[in-house]
Amino acid sequence: MAGHKAASASSKKAAATEPSTAHKRKRDVDTAHTASTPSPTKKHKKRPSLSTSPVENDDATKKRRKLKDALQGDDSPKKTGKESAVSPKRSKARAADSHDRVSEKRKKSKKSKRKTSEDDDGAADESEAVNGEPMDIDGADTKEPSDDDGEPQPTKNKHSGIMSKFERTKTVASAKAKKKPRAPEPEEEVTVEPVVAQGLEPLPQPENPPEIEETPTYSSLPAWLANPLRTSAAARSKFADLGIKPDLLRILEEHNYEEAFAVQSAVIPLLLQGEENHPGDLCISAATGSGKTLSYVLPMVTALPARPAPRLRGLIVVPTRELVKQARETCELCGAGSRLRIASAVGNVAIKDEQKLLMRMEQVYNPAMVEQRQRGLQGNEWMDFSILDCIDEAMNSSSTLPGHIRSPETNVDILICTPGRLVDHIRYTKGFTLKHLEWLVIDEADRLLNESFQEWVGVVMDSLNERYAPDAWGPAGKFFAQMGLPIETKAPQKVVLSATMTRDISKLNSLHLENPKMVIIGTEKAVVDEDPSATNQDANFTLPATLHEHMVTVGDGSQKPLYLLHLLLSHINISADLRAPQPASDTSDSDSSSSDDETSSEGTSSDDDTSSSGSDSESDSDSSDSSSDESSDAEESDADSVALVPNIGPPRTTVLIFTKSSESASRLSRLLSILHPPLASRVGTIIKSNKSSASRKTLTAIRRGQLSVIVATDRASRGLDLPSLTHVINYDVPTSATTYVHRVGRTARAGREGSAWTLVAHREGRWFANEISKTLDGRIVRASPIDRVQLKVDALGSLKAKYAAALDELEQEVRAG
Ligand SMILES: Nc1ncnc2c1ncn2[C@@H]1O[C@H](COP(=O)(O)OP(=O)(O)OP(=O)(O)O)[C@@H](O)[C@H]1O
């Protein structure tokens, strides 16, 4: 019983321990396989130990044998003890199951081993070669323990491929080892056969073009503004070399234009048809009095042949009436004998009178319109109805050709006008159109673009664009449109000029310039000083090289009239001019102006009725010229046709004095007369309150040598061309560098000598130094620096008493009205 219990206990214990034993056995099997499964990393570490450590080798062999026995059911003392505790049936099943799993794993293991060994042939072969004898990677399976006899198993044949690889590798390695110490072979002598070109000689190649180093530009201006065409102000050339026609050359010669000035030499070839022609618009910046007017008038007159039926083909826009007249005189001079019809339009003439001069009625073939008129107006057609047209049509119907209508057309080839009056004609003159325009000149462009003048730029640009509308070309245009053909019309050649040219691209863009080119006439200093990154505010202005500038300090400015008088008498020496014999006095004022007008009319082109200047004397009306600036300009500088009045007598001293306002100009002229009575009959004014006839008389008188001093406002600062003017005095400092340049530019014109004097009070000194007289980095480029003049105060002492009396007299006059 005790034995049975013991047996039963032993049986229970065995049953209780069985799972752990089985698990242990299974782990052993796995471990054995894992150990024998080569992995690329393990292989290199373990393989040497296989051959070098026999102890380990024995252990592994023992393990493998144990595993084999376990799989085959071999008895071993330990195993037998344990097996006896397990039921034979379960043990058998477990053994069979275990065997299946192990054999499956072995198969897998072999497969992967074979694959790995194939992949790593090189590495395996190498390690085998190192050991000196072929090693079986499969250790446990392939190198079966030989038991007693030690004979190799037939399974070894399976690795014959590996063996052969090993042999090959060995052979290659030994061959490499032999090769290493090989001495360098002696070089064979190479004989080069001579090359026969046989007509395949290389063609001569051109030399590589020189590499152009591009310097980056940081200018904010477009290329055409940043890189202008520059010409020295000293350049001169013959008119004949510029492509001017012989008949024009003859005219120039007659008027003593011997050689072309710099601006004319640069610009005329660009505008005339020829090799140097610039296919685009031009912006021209050149000093005052440098001859800009002739530089555009000559090419324009050359390019516009006279036509039996005039069309408006040339338009010159300038800011003041005085400039209109000067430009017109130059046009008439150059267009003499060409039969071109030249006219001007300014605000002092009633627009209806001007319309009669500028327009004509023409018979135009338009059967559609004739038919429309015959059947009567329908629908929207009433919108265009005009009773005046209807009356005109009825009165002239007998003389109208069949299928034709009477249509108003411009009757001039070249028109010179102020912007305000141009806008009036575009808006209110029937048939006035710019669609035929071939030349558009904008002189004193910076001023015209800075001020609105009834938004003239937009109105003119819109009118120019009309040419692209089929309707603008009547039945022919409509026919083209129906055929799907575009209206082929060329944009006019635009020429934009100023002595103080703007570089404000937004303003220039408003003119819709095409392929523009900037031409700058200036000294080398201007080229060096100009900052490429400059904007319009930094544009440099060049003064005439023949201009001498002076600055006169006048203390606090309270005694400026005395300083002025002292300057006139001692430095400018006006007294000598006053003592000189006077030219014969002119007739009455009215006669003077009318005779000027007649002279102007005679100087016009073929048809006198195109000369609108003839009506200047008839009316000073500025009614439709509503632009206040322009209107006032015109009032002040309305000096009719003075350029045609020849300068009489020897060269004299003539002075133009600028003041800040009309009031101070008129007071100053009176004060000078009181202070120095000999001046009384020699002083004139050009001021706002002057009637146009008064201004005209003043300018005529100075041209005739009857006046020595003109006191004027800035209205006279632009465009006034008085060849006799020798001195300009800035009694009041100008408001800007631009104004200064135009004021002093009234003298030293066309290569003549001239002097400019500026009276500067203490409080104005800093501004004057920074804006006007600065030579380094200054905006104004001049040939020589401004001369500083100190007037002797002692000399003023004697005048002081006179001055006090003169002020009293003036005060009484003002009170008296
Ligand atoms: N080639 C020339 N030879 C001699 N005199 C000339 C020549 N060209 C122009 N002039 C004269 O030079 C003077 C100035 O010309 P113009 O009025 O055209 O100058 P400007 O450059 O337009 O000046 P501003 O900018 O002040 O209006 C005029 O009296 C003109 O007759």
Coordinates of C-alpha atoms and ligand atoms in Angstrom, one line a residue, residues 239 255-261 263-264 286-294 323 326 330 443-444 498-499 717-721 723 742 745-746 749-750 752, ligand 1:
F239 CA 23.0 122.2 -91.0
H255 CA 18.7 134.6 -90.9
N256 CA 22.3 134.2 -89.7
Y257 CA 21.9 130.7 -88.4
E258 CA 25.4 129.7 -89.4
E259 CA 25.8 126.4 -87.6
A260 CA 23.6 124.0 -85.6
F261 CA 23.7 124.2 -81.9
V263 CA 20.6 120.2 -79.3
Q264 CA 19.9 120.7 -83.0
A286 CA 18.6 121.1 -72.9
A287 CA 19.5 124.4 -71.2
T288 CA 17.5 127.6 -71.7
G289 CA 18.3 129.5 -74.8
S290 CA 20.1 126.5 -76.4
G291 CA 17.9 126.5 -79.5
K292 CA 15.3 123.8 -78.7
T293 CA 12.6 125.4 -80.9
L294 CA 14.5 125.1 -84.1
L323 CA 5.7 131.0 -76.4
Q326 CA 7.7 132.6 -80.6
T330 CA 10.1 130.0 -86.0
D443 CA 7.4 122.3 -75.2
E444 CA 8.1 123.4 -71.5
S498 CA 12.2 121.3 -71.4
A499 CA 15.2 123.0 -69.8
S717 CA 10.3 133.5 -66.5
R718 CA 9.5 130.9 -69.2
G719 CA 9.9 131.3 -72.9
L720 CA 10.7 135.0 -73.2
D721 CA 13.4 135.3 -75.8
P723 CA 18.3 138.7 -77.3
H742 CA 14.1 129.6 -66.0
G745 CA 17.8 131.6 -68.5
R746 CA 16.3 134.7 -69.9
R749 CA 21.0 132.8 -74.7
A750 CA 22.2 131.4 -77.9
R752 CA 25.7 135.2 -75.7
Ligands
LIG1 N1 21.7 127.6 -84.7 C1 21.5 128.8 -84.2 N2 22.3 129.8 -84.5 C2 22.1 131.0 -84.0 N3 21.0 131.3 -83.2 C3 20.2 130.3 -82.9 C4 20.4 129.0 -83.4 N4 19.3 128.3 -82.9 C5 18.6 129.1 -82.2 N5 19.1 130.3 -82.1 C6 18.5 131.4 -81.3 O1 18.7 131.1 -80.0 C7 17.7 131.7 -79.2 C8 17.1 130.8 -78.2 O2 16.4 129.8 -79.0 P1 15.1 129.0 -78.3 O3 14.1 130.0 -77.9 O4 14.8 128.0 -79.3 O5 15.8 128.4 -77.0 P2 15.1 127.4 -76.0 O6 16.1 126.3 -75.9 O7 13.8 127.0 -76.5 O8 15.1 128.3 -74.7 P3 14.0 128.2 -73.5 O9 14.2 126.9 -72.8 O10 14.4 129.3 -72.6 O11 12.7 128.4 -74.1 C9 16.7 132.3 -80.2 O12 16.8 133.7 -80.3 C10 17.0 131.6 -81.5 O13 16.8 132.5 -82.6

